[in-house]
C-alpha positions as MATLAB code, in Angstrom:
seq = 'MATVEVFLSVLMLVIIVVSLLSNTVVLICFLYNPEIRKQVPCVFTLNLTFCNLLLTVSNMPLTLAGLINEGQPGSDAFCQFVGFSETFLTTNSMLSMAALSIDRWIAVVFPLRYHSRIRHRDAALVLGYTWIHSMSFSTAAACLSWVGYHPLYASCTLADVTENSQTPFVIFTVLFHSLTFLLSFLVLCVTYLKVLKVARFHCKRIDVITMQTLVLLVDIHPSVRERCLEEQKRRRQRATRKISTFIGTFMVCFAPYVITRIVELFPSVPIDHHWGVVSKCLAYSKAACDPFVYSLLRNQYKKTCGDIINRLLKPSSLNASGPGHHHNHETRGRNNIVQTAAD';
ca = [
      92.470  131.564   88.054;
      89.151  132.878   89.286;
      88.520  133.819   92.898;
      86.637  130.586   93.544;
      89.510  128.455   92.227;
      91.968  130.392   94.386;
      89.804  129.827   97.472;
      89.437  126.109   96.736;
      93.187  125.774   96.137;
      93.955  127.435   99.484;
      91.349  125.219  101.181;
      92.915  122.108   99.690;
      96.382  123.246  100.783;
      95.165  123.825  104.356;
      93.593  120.354  104.433;
      96.849  118.805  103.217;
      98.948  120.576  105.863;
      96.565  119.850  108.763;
      96.087  116.232  107.726;
      99.812  115.624  107.322;
     100.746  117.173  110.671;
      97.910  115.699  112.747;
      98.261  112.152  111.401;
     102.036  112.323  111.869;
     101.523  113.326  115.521;
      99.210  110.327  116.019;
     101.870  108.043  114.536;
     104.562  109.543  116.794;
     102.357  109.031  119.866;
     101.815  105.418  118.837;
     105.551  104.806  118.540;
     106.391  106.678  121.755;
     103.819  105.268  124.174;
     103.847  101.471  124.694;
     100.536  101.663  126.571;
      98.806  102.866  123.398;
     100.322   99.995  121.421;
      98.980   97.455  123.914;
      95.364   98.474  123.304;
      93.353   96.515  120.740;
      91.736   99.583  119.067;
      95.205  100.863  118.174;
      95.214   98.346  115.295;
      92.281  100.140  113.656;
      93.576  103.583  114.608;
      96.974  102.824  113.097;
      95.392  101.526  109.904;
      93.199  104.625  109.676;
      96.214  106.861  110.249;
      98.254  105.196  107.509;
      95.332  105.438  105.069;
      94.949  109.135  105.830;
      98.677  109.775  105.450;
      98.899  107.938  102.121;
      95.813  109.767  100.869;
      97.364  113.059  101.948;
     100.719  112.593  100.242;
      99.509  110.827   97.075;
      96.013  111.948   96.101;
      95.446  115.377   97.612;
      98.462  117.092   95.972;
      97.421  115.723   92.556;
      93.893  117.047   93.064;
      95.422  120.413   93.932;
      97.525  120.220   90.758;
      94.463  119.304   88.681;
      92.570  122.241   90.166;
      95.372  124.718   89.474;
      96.226  123.451   85.971;
      92.584  122.702   85.115;
      93.586  119.393   83.600;
      94.771  115.857   84.244;
      98.000  115.600   86.262;
     100.307  113.064   84.628;
      99.653  110.309   82.110;
      96.556  108.122   81.858;
      98.286  105.125   83.431;
      99.547  107.241   86.322;
      96.102  108.726   86.891;
      94.528  105.264   86.859;
      96.949  104.112   89.541;
      96.156  107.184   91.642;
      92.421  106.573   91.201;
      92.920  102.946   92.245;
      94.777  104.015   95.406;
      92.143  106.624   96.281;
      89.334  104.082   95.974;
      91.246  101.625   98.137;
      92.317  104.122  100.817;
      88.925  105.818  101.140;
      87.092  102.499  101.441;
      89.633  101.216  103.940;
      89.334  104.319  106.117;
      85.515  104.117  106.182;
      85.583  100.473  107.206;
      88.221  101.230  109.855;
      85.850  103.773  111.409;
      83.100  101.155  111.431;
      85.482   98.684  113.100;
      86.352  101.264  115.775;
      82.663  101.792  116.505;
      82.114   98.031  116.905;
      85.078   97.878  119.273;
      83.658  100.726  121.391;
      80.243   99.046  121.446;
      81.665   95.777  122.752;
      83.826   97.615  125.308;
      80.880   99.602  126.718;
      78.050   97.072  126.459;
      80.137   94.026  127.500;
      82.927   95.518  129.646;
      83.611   92.356  131.673;
      83.933   90.163  128.588;
      85.660   92.691  126.352;
      89.250   91.460  126.828;
      88.203   87.862  126.233;
      86.170   88.703  123.122;
      88.416   91.257  121.433;
      92.111   90.489  121.131;
      94.805   91.630  118.739;
      94.238   88.459  116.714;
      90.534   89.275  116.326;
      91.360   92.860  115.410;
      93.818   91.597  112.787;
      91.079   89.400  111.264;
      88.687   92.362  111.056;
      91.466   94.455  109.563;
      92.091   91.729  107.003;
      88.455   91.900  105.951;
      88.666   95.669  105.481;
      91.678   95.198  103.209;
      89.992   92.463  101.159;
      86.790   94.511  100.880;
      88.709   97.621   99.799;
      90.991   95.762   97.407;
      88.058   94.001   95.725;
      86.266   97.188   94.700;
      89.392   99.106   93.729;
      90.759   96.204   91.686;
      87.427   95.670   89.920;
      87.229   99.356   89.034;
      90.805   99.364   87.704;
      90.321   96.201   85.632;
      87.146   97.593   84.067;
      88.838  100.956   83.318;
      86.517  102.797   85.675;
      89.219  104.907   87.290;
      90.795  107.966   85.736;
      90.698  111.730   85.676;
      87.298  113.230   86.463;
      87.081  116.946   85.544;
      84.064  117.527   87.825;
      86.216  116.779   90.888;
      89.574  117.791   89.345;
      91.025  114.509   90.568;
      91.904  110.986   89.548;
      89.084  108.934   90.983;
      86.231  106.590   90.095;
      85.053  107.549   86.589;
      83.638  105.934   83.455;
      86.542  106.932   81.237;
      85.428  104.984   78.149;
      81.720  105.963   78.461;
      80.839  102.695   76.690;
      79.429  100.849   79.699;
      77.105  103.294   81.415;
      74.647  100.761   82.864;
      77.300   98.470   84.442;
      79.103  101.540   85.759;
      75.884  102.812   87.366;
      75.306   99.430   89.031;
      78.919   99.297   90.228;
      78.799  102.855   91.616;
      75.583  102.269   93.547;
      76.833   98.947   94.882;
      80.208  100.435   95.811;
      78.774  103.341   97.812;
      76.126  101.108   99.397;
      78.710   98.637  100.702;
      81.193  101.299  101.817;
      79.585  104.581  102.833;
      76.081  103.351  103.629;
      77.264  100.184  105.374;
      79.765  102.099  107.501;
      77.170  104.753  108.351;
      74.627  102.160  109.486;
      77.257  100.409  111.621;
      78.250  103.731  113.201;
      74.625  104.631  113.964;
      73.672  101.253  115.449;
      76.788  100.810  117.589;
      77.194  104.371  118.848;
      73.492  104.771  119.642;
      73.699  101.608  121.735;
      76.785  103.036  123.432;
      74.878  106.262  124.117;
      71.978  104.312  125.583;
      74.293  102.484  128.000;
      76.103  105.717  128.893;
      72.852  107.479  129.697;
      71.749  104.542  131.845;
      74.955  104.737  133.889;
      74.597  108.517  134.132;
      71.127  108.094  135.607;
      72.442  105.633  138.183;
      75.208  108.051  139.150;
      72.686  110.903  139.324;
      70.456  108.913  141.686;
      73.381  108.159  144.001;
      74.469  111.798  143.880;
      70.998  113.103  144.713;
      70.661  110.652  147.610;
      74.009  111.832  148.953;
      72.962  115.482  148.655;
      69.737  114.754  150.542;
      71.645  113.089  153.373;
      74.174  115.915  153.597;
      71.757  118.561  154.849;
      74.554  120.861  156.033;
      76.294  120.930  152.653;
      77.155  124.357  151.311;
      74.885  125.589  148.446;
      77.894  126.162  146.178;
      78.936  122.495  146.545;
      75.406  121.404  145.717;
      75.421  123.606  142.618;
      78.731  122.126  141.458;
      77.348  118.602  141.859;
      74.285  119.446  139.788;
      76.444  121.100  137.117;
      78.642  118.006  136.958;
      75.542  115.883  136.431;
      74.524  118.064  133.515;
      78.002  117.982  131.955;
      78.176  114.216  132.364;
      74.938  113.752  130.428;
      76.047  116.119  127.674;
      79.544  114.663  127.324;
      78.428  111.282  125.985;
      75.940  112.871  123.572;
      78.577  115.278  122.294;
      81.118  112.518  121.622;
      78.632  110.313  119.773;
      77.417  113.287  117.741;
      81.014  114.066  116.797;
      81.707  110.523  115.562;
      78.571  110.293  113.424;
      78.381  113.982  112.500;
      81.884  114.295  111.064;
      81.378  111.125  109.034;
      78.169  112.467  107.494;
      79.309  116.061  106.964;
      82.538  114.998  105.249;
      81.422  112.026  103.160;
      77.692  112.492  102.506;
      77.949  115.498  100.107;
      80.505  113.690   97.950;
      78.605  110.386   97.873;
      75.292  112.106   97.100;
      76.986  114.048   94.309;
      78.369  110.810   92.867;
      74.884  109.283   92.879;
      73.232  112.368   91.360;
      75.952  112.430   88.720;
      74.615  109.115   87.370;
      71.584  110.986   86.040;
      72.816  112.890   82.944;
      69.813  115.203   82.966;
      70.837  116.703   86.318;
      73.543  119.376   85.916;
      76.227  119.627   88.613;
      78.368  122.722   89.049;
      82.113  122.132   88.768;
      82.825  124.195   91.873;
      80.406  122.118   93.923;
      82.123  118.939   92.734;
      85.485  120.223   93.983;
      83.931  121.402   97.270;
      82.424  117.976   97.889;
      85.817  116.423   97.151;
      87.485  118.787   99.618;
      84.939  117.810  102.267;
      85.710  114.142  101.698;
      89.433  114.863  102.002;
      88.862  116.899  105.163;
      87.869  113.696  106.980;
      91.529  112.719  106.889;
      92.330  115.931  108.770;
      89.487  115.450  111.287;
      90.110  111.790  112.160;
      93.266  112.334  114.253;
      91.362  114.721  116.534;
      88.113  112.739  116.621;
      89.673  109.351  117.367;
      93.010  110.112  119.011;
      94.443  113.526  119.842;
      91.506  114.740  121.970;
      91.741  111.705  124.257;
      93.534  112.190  127.569;
      96.062  109.441  126.863;
      97.199  111.093  123.636;
      97.202  114.534  125.273;
      99.455  113.251  128.029;
     101.724  111.545  125.497;
     102.023  114.740  123.453;
     102.863  116.642  126.640;
     105.537  114.099  127.553;
     107.074  114.314  124.078;
     107.154  118.123  124.191;
     108.707  118.102  127.672;
     111.297  115.587  126.552;
     112.191  117.738  123.541;
     112.436  120.914  125.605;
     114.244  119.385  128.579;
     117.689  118.880  126.942;
     117.652  122.398  125.499;
     116.691  123.879  128.842;
     119.472  121.910  130.530;
     121.988  123.074  127.941;
     120.828  126.639  128.347;
     121.001  126.549  132.124;
     124.014  124.243  132.428;
     126.889  126.640  131.603;
     125.272  129.478  133.494;
     124.670  127.246  136.495;
     128.290  126.021  136.380;
     129.557  129.604  136.059;
     127.459  130.754  139.022;
     128.723  127.812  141.088;
     132.344  128.737  140.272;
     131.687  132.404  141.103;
     130.191  131.486  144.474;
     133.185  129.220  145.160;
     135.683  132.030  144.424;
     133.747  134.450  146.616;
     133.802  131.952  149.481;
     137.598  131.524  149.079;
     138.120  135.274  149.063;
     135.885  135.700  152.098;
     137.754  132.936  153.953;
     141.131  134.499  153.114;
     139.932  137.887  154.308;
     138.823  136.415  157.606;
];
């Protein structure tokens, strides 16, 4: 193997490990904390987590095997099934992200009517649509023999295996990416930009109240005033940073792969094999980023992780201190008896 293949293999292995661990932690937090399960967005988060886990354990290792062996892993039928599952899981995860953005938009823009508009039943209906949408494209591709091993990406994925229906395959590919990647990206942009607009409006209102308070408190210490102004600045930046993270990770991870798939439809444009694998690794890396972007960096998940760690360490600490504590108690008791007898 060349140096580039070794680097890409290590990169793929790191993505697999991080994705497996981080998504498993999200699932453990969901099972441990009943407050997380009560929230409506947990339906979309759980679906996204399962899609990422299945993609991690089924598709990523086979791509790693195809990269190392420089060939198709398994039989044609097996590779077609893997390509079907990848198409389904990737589409489902994109639509789940779009559903999460719609949920956040309703929660921020209509906070008083959120609980009456969005319930678990409504979330289940949206989730049902994501499954039908994903299943439709993946089933169509499998029935038309448009899934199989693609040497450019070293993986079992969407591919015109027969090469006898180039025009229909081009139409299907453009339609597929338009109604998955492009649709999800537009939904993310529209909803999160509206959320950012509302957040900035509330920040301005808070800033006005803060400045009025600082004007009234003429005897306030300069250091307190500086901290208030710094908090204003951080508050404005926090909302922008979160929105940029949601949209930015989606684009950085998926856009190179989707653009490569579109460019690939033009036979006259050569595409380097290494770039194809890199774009595939970027698309897979979204499964490793999602747990942090949507779950683990939130305070509720941080607190849950802390509670789980404390609960795991508490019995061991008690066992470690228990015998010693009992021994010290017995020693002190014997010393008291001896002291009493001596008196």
